[in-house]
């Protein structure tokens, strides 16, 4: 497997108001010197506490902002802006409320310049993939949270990007819907062979989905450790979360995330 | 398959047919009962001497005056003068204020520069400027259309600016992540997302248009519902005066319902807050 994405010593700072001095401004480091790479077709999850720079990192990967220092390579080329080689799924769905499920999916097809006569078949295909074929003509406000997120996933897949960037896409859903969507995402991933970078603050989710889990720590956001998850056949085992391998991996990630708290606690 | 879906469709239609008349009737009764009561009180109060019938004639008298004027075409000429003026001024305001508002809302620099002057104009009551309009444009059609245009422009312009500014940034981010051009972003995201707020301004303008027009017609005109009301008051044609007032209400209702229907068409995707 080749290297698809390389995050090369990336730092991102923002200029913010200085709370100590009225009217003054200072630099705030959201991401500090991050370095990791993602393999072609890999499912990588990134987990970390709130405010550790996860969304900032995803914006950089999406080309919606640029690193202060360092660079990000996609297929060896530096990312300079947004592109349809990457599809993004946001936590709050970000569907266009004036378009139906199908219309939302076709928005991406149009952006890619796909001829109009092919839209119907393609949107049908992706609606089918996420199990929403009979909801094609519903507006977002007529869909449940889980359905909305399925539409958002279908929209991002429809213009056929190489990489899928997902920013806590299931965080707003109830536990049951979340588990269903997690396994559906795995199924879609196996079917489409996309490279997926999936951000979450849920440890279970990170371990269940990721072949590797990147663990971040906050203030400033930096990589604490990257853990391999040796689980095979996640979909075959209905209750994989009780599997000893899963439990072990989960505990390892949990310990890494909570290390700092303990260090504080026992001193 | 096709046959089945046809069957389902016709079954649905049948369902609608059997249920709807009853529901519609129920709705009609609910919506008109208070209105009917109002007209009944209007009819009775002058007759039993609760109010002076010379100044407040019974509803039936007003209605018959209205009917006679309708037959003599007198009413129609005033009505059409008023509606032509209000639609001309209102339409002009829409044609100019919406594109202008979209541009001002989109460019922060235009917004910052123009905001103070817009605030000043918005807070200048249109009617206060009526003498100025008459001085500059005379008492012909131009001054009346111009004042309606002036009164309609500000709510439309300011709401359009606000609409563009308040488009959900996540939608913009989502569209930008699909690498669409600035023009597409504007045309396919900003514009549709702005329509509901824009319509708030358009409906405010619709109400304002009539108010200002009637006042302007009362002050200086030879035609129009505003002129007709003051004219009949001076000549002590009291039932005719009330008939004129009723006609203004009808004009207002027509404009308001027309705008509501248009709004419904354009924002079918919006959640109905009453559901
Ligand atoms: N545009 C911005 N300007 C200033 N600070 C920002 C900006 N975006 C994010 N930050 C700050 O950077 C840190 C990381 O934010 P974010 O990436 O959203 O965290 P996460 O997604 O992990 O919760 C936060 O402290 C946040 O306040
Ligand atoms: Mg975030």
Coordinates of C-alpha atoms and ligand atoms in Angstrom, one line a residue:
Chain A
X1 CA 0.0 0.0 0.0
X2 CA 1.4 3.4 -1.0
X3 CA 1.4 6.5 1.0
X4 CA -1.7 8.6 0.2
X5 CA -1.4 11.5 2.6
X6 CA 1.6 12.9 4.4
X7 CA 1.2 15.5 7.2
X8 CA 4.7 17.0 7.3
X9 CA 5.6 18.8 10.5
X10 CA 2.4 20.9 10.4
X11 CA 1.8 23.7 12.8
X12 CA -1.3 25.9 12.8
X13 CA -1.6 29.1 14.8
X14 CA -4.4 31.6 15.1
X15 CA -4.3 35.2 16.1
X16 CA -6.6 35.6 19.0
X17 CA -7.5 38.4 21.5
X18 CA -5.2 38.5 24.5
X19 CA -7.3 38.1 27.7
X20 CA -4.6 39.6 29.9
X21 CA -4.2 42.8 27.9
X22 CA -7.2 44.7 26.7
X23 CA -7.2 45.1 22.9
X24 CA -4.0 43.2 22.4
X25 CA -3.6 40.2 20.2
X26 CA -1.5 37.1 20.6
X27 CA -0.8 33.9 18.8
X28 CA -2.5 30.7 19.8
X29 CA -1.1 27.4 18.6
X30 CA -4.0 25.0 17.8
X31 CA -1.7 22.3 16.2
X32 CA 1.9 21.9 16.9
X33 CA 4.4 20.1 14.7
X34 CA 2.2 17.2 13.7
X35 CA 3.6 14.5 11.6
X36 CA 2.0 11.3 10.3
X37 CA 1.0 9.6 7.1
X38 CA -2.0 7.7 5.8
X39 CA -1.8 4.7 3.6
X40 CA -3.8 4.3 0.4
X41 CA -7.1 2.7 1.3
X42 CA -6.5 2.9 5.0
X43 CA -9.1 3.7 7.6
X44 CA -7.4 6.0 10.1
X45 CA -9.2 7.4 13.1
X46 CA -8.1 10.4 15.1
X47 CA -9.2 10.7 18.7
X48 CA -8.5 13.4 21.2
X49 CA -10.2 15.7 23.8
X50 CA -12.3 18.6 22.8
X51 CA -10.3 21.6 21.6
X52 CA -7.1 19.6 20.7
X53 CA -7.3 20.8 17.1
X54 CA -9.1 17.9 15.4
X55 CA -11.4 20.1 13.3
X56 CA -8.5 22.5 12.6
X57 CA -6.5 19.5 11.2
X58 CA -9.4 18.4 9.1
X59 CA -9.8 21.9 7.6
X60 CA -6.1 21.8 6.7
X61 CA -6.6 18.4 5.0
X62 CA -9.7 19.7 3.2
X63 CA -7.7 22.7 1.9
X64 CA -10.1 25.1 3.6
X65 CA -7.2 26.7 5.4
X66 CA -3.4 26.5 5.1
X67 CA -0.7 25.4 7.6
X68 CA 1.3 28.1 9.4
X69 CA 4.3 25.9 9.1
X70 CA 4.9 22.6 7.4
X71 CA 2.8 21.1 4.5
X72 CA 0.4 18.4 3.7
X73 CA 1.0 16.2 0.7
X74 CA -1.7 14.3 -1.1
X75 CA -0.3 11.7 -3.6
X76 CA 3.0 13.6 -3.2
X77 CA 1.5 17.0 -4.2
X78 CA 1.1 19.7 -1.7
X79 CA -2.5 20.5 -0.8
X80 CA -3.1 24.1 -1.9
X81 CA -6.9 24.3 -1.6
X82 CA -10.1 22.4 -1.7
X83 CA -10.7 19.7 -4.3
X84 CA -13.0 17.0 -5.3
X85 CA -10.3 14.4 -4.7
X86 CA -11.4 14.8 -1.0
X87 CA -14.9 14.6 0.3
X88 CA -15.8 16.0 3.7
X89 CA -18.6 15.0 6.1
X90 CA -19.3 17.4 8.9
X91 CA -20.8 16.7 12.3
X92 CA -23.9 18.9 11.8
X93 CA -24.7 17.3 8.4
X94 CA -24.3 20.6 6.4
X95 CA -27.0 19.5 4.0
X96 CA -28.6 22.2 1.9
X97 CA -32.1 22.6 3.4
X98 CA -33.6 23.7 0.1
X99 CA -32.6 20.6 -1.7
X100 CA -34.0 17.1 -1.4
X101 CA -31.8 14.2 -0.5
X102 CA -31.3 13.6 -4.2
X103 CA -30.7 17.3 -4.9
X104 CA -28.0 17.4 -2.2
X105 CA -26.2 14.4 -3.8
X106 CA -26.6 15.9 -7.2
X107 CA -25.0 19.2 -6.0
X108 CA -21.7 17.3 -5.7
X109 CA -22.1 15.7 -9.1
X110 CA -22.8 19.1 -10.6
X111 CA -19.7 20.5 -8.9
X112 CA -17.7 17.8 -10.5
X113 CA -19.1 18.7 -13.9
X114 CA -20.7 15.4 -14.5
X115 CA -23.3 15.7 -17.3
X116 CA -26.8 16.1 -16.1
X117 CA -28.2 13.0 -17.8
X118 CA -26.0 10.8 -15.6
X119 CA -27.1 12.4 -12.3
X120 CA -30.2 10.4 -11.8
X121 CA -28.5 7.0 -12.1
X122 CA -25.6 8.1 -9.9
X123 CA -27.7 9.6 -7.2
X124 CA -29.9 6.5 -7.3
X125 CA -26.8 4.3 -6.8
X126 CA -25.5 6.3 -3.8
X127 CA -28.9 6.6 -2.2
X128 CA -29.2 2.8 -2.5
X129 CA -25.7 2.4 -1.0
X130 CA -26.7 4.3 2.1
X131 CA -30.2 2.6 2.2
X132 CA -32.3 5.7 1.4
X133 CA -33.6 5.0 -2.0
X134 CA -37.2 5.5 -0.9
X135 CA -36.4 8.9 0.7
X136 CA -34.9 10.5 -2.4
X137 CA -37.4 13.3 -2.6
X138 CA -37.5 14.2 1.1
X139 CA -36.1 17.5 2.3
X140 CA -33.5 17.4 5.1
X141 CA -36.1 18.6 7.7
X142 CA -38.1 15.6 6.9
X143 CA -35.3 13.2 7.7
X144 CA -34.0 11.9 11.0
X145 CA -30.5 12.8 12.2
X146 CA -29.2 9.4 11.1
X147 CA -30.8 9.7 7.7
X148 CA -29.4 13.2 7.2
X149 CA -25.9 11.9 8.0
X150 CA -26.4 9.1 5.5
X151 CA -27.3 11.7 2.8
X152 CA -24.2 13.7 3.7
X153 CA -22.1 10.5 3.4
X154 CA -23.7 9.7 0.0
X155 CA -23.1 13.2 -1.2
X156 CA -19.5 13.0 -0.4
X157 CA -19.1 9.6 -2.0
X158 CA -21.1 10.5 -5.1
X159 CA -18.4 12.7 -6.7
X160 CA -16.0 9.8 -6.1
X161 CA -13.2 11.3 -4.1
X162 CA -10.1 9.3 -3.2
X163 CA -10.2 10.4 0.4
X164 CA -13.1 10.8 2.8
X165 CA -12.6 13.3 5.6
X166 CA -15.1 12.9 8.5
X167 CA -15.3 15.2 11.4
X168 CA -17.2 13.6 14.3
X169 CA -20.0 12.6 11.9
X170 CA -21.9 10.4 14.3
X171 CA -21.4 12.5 17.5
X172 CA -24.9 14.0 17.4
X173 CA -26.7 10.7 16.9
X174 CA -28.2 8.4 19.5
X175 CA -26.2 5.3 20.5
X176 CA -28.1 2.8 18.5
X177 CA -28.1 4.8 15.3
X178 CA -24.5 5.5 15.8
X179 CA -23.6 1.8 16.0
X180 CA -25.6 1.1 12.9
X181 CA -23.9 3.8 10.9
X182 CA -20.5 2.7 12.1
X183 CA -20.9 -0.7 10.7
X184 CA -22.5 0.7 7.5
X185 CA -19.5 2.9 7.1
X186 CA -17.2 -0.1 7.5
X187 CA -19.2 -1.9 4.8
X188 CA -19.0 1.1 2.5
X189 CA -15.3 1.4 3.1
X190 CA -14.8 -2.3 2.2
X191 CA -16.9 -1.8 -0.9
X192 CA -15.4 1.4 -2.1
X193 CA -11.8 1.1 -0.9
X194 CA -11.6 4.8 0.0
X195 CA -8.9 6.2 2.2
X196 CA -10.8 7.5 5.2
X197 CA -9.7 9.9 7.9
X198 CA -12.3 9.8 10.7
X199 CA -12.2 12.2 13.6
X200 CA -14.0 11.3 16.8
X201 CA -13.8 11.9 20.5
X202 CA -15.2 8.5 21.3
X203 CA -12.7 5.8 22.2
X204 CA -15.0 2.9 21.2
X205 CA -15.7 4.5 17.9
X206 CA -12.0 5.1 17.2
X207 CA -11.0 1.5 18.0
X208 CA -14.0 -0.1 16.2
X209 CA -13.4 1.8 13.0
X210 CA -9.7 2.5 12.7
X211 CA -7.0 0.3 11.5
X212 CA -4.8 2.7 13.3
X213 CA -5.8 5.3 15.9
X214 CA -4.0 8.6 16.2
X215 CA -4.2 9.9 19.7
X216 CA -3.9 13.6 20.2
X217 CA -3.3 15.6 23.3
X218 CA -4.4 19.2 23.9
X219 CA -2.7 22.6 24.5
X220 CA -1.2 22.7 22.1
X221 CA -2.7 19.9 19.9
X222 CA 0.0 17.4 19.2
X223 CA 0.3 13.7 18.5
X224 CA 0.7 11.6 21.6
X225 CA 0.9 8.2 20.0
X226 CA -0.3 6.2 17.0
X227 CA -1.7 2.8 17.9
X228 CA -2.3 -0.2 15.6
X229 CA -5.6 -2.0 16.1
X230 CA -5.1 -5.6 15.2
X231 CA -8.8 -6.5 14.7
X232 CA -9.8 -8.5 11.7
X233 CA -13.3 -9.1 10.4
X234 CA -15.0 -6.5 12.4
X235 CA -18.2 -7.0 10.5
X236 CA -18.3 -10.7 10.8
X237 CA -18.3 -10.6 14.6
X238 CA -21.7 -9.1 15.7
X239 CA -20.4 -8.3 19.2
X240 CA -16.9 -7.4 18.5
X241 CA -16.9 -4.9 21.3
X242 CA -16.7 -7.8 23.8
X243 CA -13.8 -9.4 21.9
X244 CA -10.7 -9.5 24.1
X245 CA -8.6 -7.9 21.4
X246 CA -11.0 -5.0 21.2
X247 CA -11.1 -4.6 25.0
X248 CA -7.4 -4.6 25.1
X249 CA -7.0 -2.0 22.4
X250 CA -9.7 0.1 23.9
X251 CA -8.0 0.1 27.2
X252 CA -4.7 1.0 25.6
X253 CA -6.2 4.0 23.9
X254 CA -8.1 5.0 27.0
X255 CA -4.9 4.9 29.1
X256 CA -3.1 7.1 26.6
X257 CA -5.9 9.6 26.6
X258 CA -6.1 9.8 30.3
X259 CA -2.4 9.6 31.2
X260 CA -2.1 13.3 31.8
X261 CA -5.1 13.3 34.2
X262 CA -3.5 10.5 36.2
X263 CA -0.1 12.2 36.3
X264 CA -1.9 15.1 37.9
X265 CA -3.9 13.0 40.2
X266 CA -1.2 11.1 41.9
X267 CA 1.5 13.7 42.3
Chain B
X1 CA -45.4 -2.2 -11.0
X2 CA -46.7 0.7 -12.9
X3 CA -50.2 -0.5 -12.5
X4 CA -49.8 -0.9 -8.8
X5 CA -48.4 2.6 -8.4
X6 CA -51.3 4.0 -10.5
X7 CA -53.7 2.2 -8.3
X8 CA -52.1 3.6 -5.2
X9 CA -52.2 7.1 -6.6
X10 CA -55.9 6.9 -7.6
X11 CA -56.7 5.5 -4.1
X12 CA -54.9 8.4 -2.6
X13 CA -56.8 10.8 -4.7
X14 CA -60.1 9.2 -3.7
X15 CA -59.0 9.4 -0.1
X16 CA -58.4 13.1 -0.6
X17 CA -61.7 13.6 -2.3
X18 CA -63.7 12.0 0.5
X19 CA -61.9 13.6 3.3
X20 CA -61.1 17.1 2.1
X21 CA -64.5 18.8 1.6
X22 CA -65.4 18.1 5.2
X23 CA -62.1 19.3 6.5
X24 CA -62.2 22.3 4.2
X25 CA -65.7 23.3 5.4
X26 CA -64.6 22.9 9.0
X27 CA -61.6 25.2 8.3
X28 CA -63.7 27.7 6.5
X29 CA -66.2 27.9 9.4
X30 CA -63.3 28.3 11.9
X31 CA -61.7 31.0 9.9
X32 CA -64.8 33.0 9.0
X33 CA -66.8 32.9 12.2
X34 CA -65.3 35.9 14.0
X35 CA -65.3 37.8 10.7
X36 CA -69.0 37.2 10.3
X37 CA -69.6 38.2 13.8
X38 CA -67.8 41.4 13.2
X39 CA -70.0 42.2 10.2
X40 CA -73.1 41.4 12.2
X41 CA -72.1 43.8 15.0
X42 CA -71.4 46.4 12.4
X43 CA -74.9 45.9 11.0
X44 CA -76.7 46.0 14.3
X45 CA -74.8 48.7 16.2
X46 CA -76.0 51.7 14.0
X47 CA -79.5 50.3 13.8
X48 CA -80.1 50.1 17.5
X49 CA -78.5 53.5 18.0
X50 CA -75.3 52.3 19.7
X51 CA -73.4 54.5 17.2
X52 CA -74.6 57.5 15.2
X53 CA -75.8 56.0 11.8
X54 CA -74.9 59.3 10.1
X55 CA -71.2 58.8 10.8
X56 CA -71.2 55.0 11.1
X57 CA -73.8 53.5 8.6
X58 CA -74.8 49.9 8.8
X59 CA -72.8 47.3 7.0
X60 CA -75.6 46.7 4.5
X61 CA -75.6 50.3 3.5
X62 CA -71.9 50.4 3.0
X63 CA -72.1 47.2 1.0
X64 CA -74.8 48.5 -1.3
X65 CA -72.8 51.8 -1.8
X66 CA -69.8 49.5 -2.7
X67 CA -71.9 47.5 -5.1
X68 CA -73.3 50.6 -6.8
X69 CA -69.8 52.0 -7.2
X70 CA -68.6 48.7 -8.6
X71 CA -71.4 48.8 -11.2
X72 CA -70.7 52.4 -12.2
X73 CA -67.0 51.5 -12.6
X74 CA -66.1 54.4 -10.3
X75 CA -64.5 52.0 -7.8
X76 CA -62.5 50.2 -10.4
X77 CA -60.8 53.3 -11.7
X78 CA -59.7 54.3 -8.2
X79 CA -58.7 50.8 -7.4
X80 CA -56.7 50.3 -10.5
X81 CA -54.9 53.7 -10.1
X82 CA -53.9 52.6 -6.6
X83 CA -52.8 49.1 -7.4
X84 CA -50.9 50.2 -10.5
X85 CA -48.9 52.8 -8.4
X86 CA -48.2 50.4 -5.6
X87 CA -47.2 47.5 -7.8
X88 CA -44.9 49.9 -9.9
X89 CA -43.2 51.3 -6.8
X90 CA -43.0 47.9 -5.1
X91 CA -41.7 46.1 -8.2
X92 CA -39.1 48.7 -8.8
X93 CA -38.0 48.4 -5.2
X94 CA -37.7 44.6 -5.5
X95 CA -35.8 44.9 -8.8
X96 CA -33.3 47.3 -7.3
X97 CA -33.0 46.5 -3.6
X98 CA -32.5 42.7 -3.9
X99 CA -29.5 42.7 -6.2
X100 CA -28.1 45.7 -4.3
X101 CA -28.6 44.0 -1.0
X102 CA -27.0 40.8 -2.2
X103 CA -23.9 42.6 -3.3
X104 CA -23.7 44.8 -0.1
X105 CA -24.2 41.7 2.1
X106 CA -21.6 39.8 0.3
X107 CA -18.8 42.4 0.4
X108 CA -17.9 43.3 4.0
X109 CA -16.3 46.5 2.8
X110 CA -19.5 47.7 1.1
X111 CA -21.4 46.8 4.2
X112 CA -19.2 48.8 6.5
X113 CA -19.1 51.8 4.2
X114 CA -22.9 51.9 3.5
X115 CA -24.3 50.9 6.9
X116 CA -24.5 54.4 8.5
X117 CA -26.3 55.9 5.5
X118 CA -28.7 53.0 5.2
X119 CA -29.5 53.3 8.9
X120 CA -30.2 57.0 8.3
X121 CA -32.5 56.5 5.4
X122 CA -34.3 53.6 7.0
X123 CA -35.1 55.7 10.0
X124 CA -36.4 58.6 7.9
X125 CA -40.1 58.1 7.7
X126 CA -41.1 58.0 4.1
X127 CA -44.1 60.2 4.7
X128 CA -41.9 62.9 6.1
X129 CA -40.3 63.1 2.7
X130 CA -43.7 63.4 0.9
X131 CA -43.4 67.2 0.5
X132 CA -39.9 66.8 -0.9
X133 CA -41.1 64.3 -3.5
X134 CA -44.0 66.5 -4.5
X135 CA -41.6 69.5 -4.8
X136 CA -39.2 67.6 -6.9
X137 CA -41.5 65.4 -8.9
X138 CA -44.9 67.2 -8.9
X139 CA -48.2 65.7 -7.9
X140 CA -48.4 63.3 -10.9
X141 CA -47.8 59.6 -11.0
X142 CA -44.0 59.9 -10.6
X143 CA -44.0 61.3 -7.1
X144 CA -46.5 58.7 -5.9
X145 CA -44.6 55.8 -7.4
X146 CA -41.3 57.3 -6.1
X147 CA -42.5 57.4 -2.5
X148 CA -43.8 53.9 -2.6
X149 CA -40.5 52.9 -4.1
X150 CA -38.7 54.7 -1.3
X151 CA -40.7 53.2 1.4
X152 CA -40.4 49.6 0.0
X153 CA -36.6 49.8 -0.6
X154 CA -35.4 49.9 2.9
X155 CA -37.0 46.9 4.4
X156 CA -36.1 44.8 1.3
X157 CA -32.6 46.1 1.2
X158 CA -31.8 45.7 4.9
X159 CA -33.4 42.3 5.1
X160 CA -31.5 41.1 2.0
X161 CA -28.2 42.3 3.5
X162 CA -29.0 40.6 6.8
X163 CA -30.0 37.4 4.9
X164 CA -26.7 37.2 3.1
X165 CA -24.8 37.9 6.3
X166 CA -26.6 35.2 8.2
X167 CA -26.2 32.3 5.8
X168 CA -25.0 29.3 7.9
X169 CA -21.2 29.4 7.6
X170 CA -21.2 25.6 7.7
X171 CA -23.1 25.5 4.4
X172 CA -20.6 27.8 2.8
X173 CA -17.8 25.7 4.2
X174 CA -19.5 22.5 2.9
X175 CA -19.9 24.1 -0.6
X176 CA -16.4 25.4 -0.6
X177 CA -15.0 21.9 0.3
X178 CA -16.5 20.8 -3.0
X179 CA -14.3 23.4 -4.7
X180 CA -17.1 25.4 -6.4
X181 CA -16.5 28.8 -7.9
X182 CA -17.4 32.0 -6.1
X183 CA -20.2 32.6 -8.6
X184 CA -21.7 29.1 -8.0
X185 CA -21.4 29.6 -4.3
X186 CA -23.3 32.8 -4.6
X187 CA -25.9 31.6 -7.0
X188 CA -26.4 28.1 -5.6
X189 CA -25.9 28.6 -1.9
X190 CA -26.1 32.2 -0.7
X191 CA -29.1 33.1 -2.8
X192 CA -31.4 30.2 -1.9
X193 CA -30.3 30.3 1.7
X194 CA -31.3 34.0 1.8
X195 CA -34.8 33.7 0.4
X196 CA -36.7 33.2 3.7
X197 CA -35.2 36.3 5.3
X198 CA -35.5 38.3 2.1
X199 CA -39.2 37.5 2.1
X200 CA -39.6 39.0 5.6
X201 CA -38.5 42.2 4.1
X202 CA -40.6 41.9 1.0
X203 CA -43.7 41.4 3.1
X204 CA -42.9 44.3 5.3
X205 CA -42.5 46.4 2.2
X206 CA -45.9 45.2 0.9
X207 CA -47.6 46.5 3.9
X208 CA -45.6 49.7 3.8
X209 CA -46.4 50.2 0.2
X210 CA -50.1 50.5 0.7
X211 CA -49.8 52.7 3.8
X212 CA -47.6 55.2 2.2
X213 CA -49.5 55.2 -1.1
X214 CA -52.9 55.9 0.6
X215 CA -51.4 58.7 2.6
X216 CA -49.8 60.2 -0.5
X217 CA -53.1 60.0 -2.4
X218 CA -54.9 61.7 0.4
X219 CA -52.5 64.6 0.2
X220 CA -52.3 65.2 -3.5
X221 CA -54.0 63.2 -6.2
X222 CA -56.9 63.2 -8.5
X223 CA -57.4 59.5 -8.5
X224 CA -56.9 56.5 -6.3
X225 CA -58.4 55.0 -3.2
X226 CA -56.7 57.5 -0.8
X227 CA -58.0 60.4 -2.8
X228 CA -61.5 58.9 -3.0
X229 CA -61.7 58.5 0.8
X230 CA -60.9 62.1 1.6
X231 CA -63.1 63.2 -1.3
X232 CA -66.1 61.4 0.0
X233 CA -65.5 62.6 3.5
X234 CA -65.5 66.2 2.4
X235 CA -68.7 65.6 0.4
X236 CA -70.3 63.8 3.3
X237 CA -70.7 60.6 1.3
X238 CA -70.2 58.5 4.4
X239 CA -71.2 55.0 3.1
X240 CA -69.0 55.6 0.1
X241 CA -66.1 56.5 2.3
X242 CA -66.4 53.2 4.2
X243 CA -66.7 51.4 1.0
X244 CA -63.4 53.0 0.0
X245 CA -61.8 51.9 3.2
X246 CA -63.0 48.4 2.8
X247 CA -61.6 48.3 -0.7
X248 CA -58.2 49.3 0.7
X249 CA -58.4 46.4 3.1
X250 CA -59.1 44.2 0.1
X251 CA -56.2 45.6 -1.8
X252 CA -54.0 44.9 1.2
X253 CA -55.3 41.4 1.5
X254 CA -54.6 40.7 -2.2
X255 CA -51.0 41.9 -2.0
X256 CA -50.4 40.0 1.2
X257 CA -51.8 36.7 0.0
X258 CA -50.0 37.1 -3.3
X259 CA -46.8 37.5 -1.5
X260 CA -47.5 34.6 0.9
X261 CA -48.3 32.3 -2.1
X262 CA -45.1 33.3 -3.8
X263 CA -43.1 32.8 -0.6
X264 CA -44.6 29.3 -0.2
X265 CA -43.7 28.4 -3.7
X266 CA -40.1 29.6 -3.2
X267 CA -39.5 28.1 0.2
X268 CA -41.4 24.8 -0.1
X269 CA -38.3 23.2 1.5
X270 CA -38.9 25.0 4.8
X271 CA -40.3 23.3 7.8
X272 CA -43.9 24.5 8.3
X273 CA -43.7 26.0 11.8
X274 CA -47.4 25.3 12.4
X275 CA -47.0 21.5 12.0
Ligands
LIG1 N1 -10.5 30.4 13.5 C1 -10.0 30.3 14.7 N2 -9.6 31.4 15.4 C2 -9.1 31.2 16.6 N3 -9.0 30.1 17.3 C3 -9.4 29.0 16.7 C4 -10.0 29.0 15.4 N4 -10.4 27.7 15.0 C5 -10.1 27.0 16.1 N5 -9.5 27.7 17.1 C6 -9.0 27.2 18.4 O1 -8.2 26.1 18.1 C7 -8.4 25.1 19.1 C8 -8.8 23.8 18.4 O2 -10.1 23.9 17.8 P1 -10.7 22.7 17.1 O3 -9.8 22.3 16.0 O4 -12.1 23.1 16.6 O5 -10.8 21.6 18.2 P2 -11.6 20.2 18.2 O6 -12.2 20.0 16.9 O7 -10.5 19.2 18.5 O8 -12.6 20.3 19.3 C9 -9.5 25.6 20.0 O9 -8.9 26.0 21.2 C10 -10.2 26.7 19.3 O10 -10.6 27.7 20.1
LIG2 MG1 -14.3 19.8 16.3

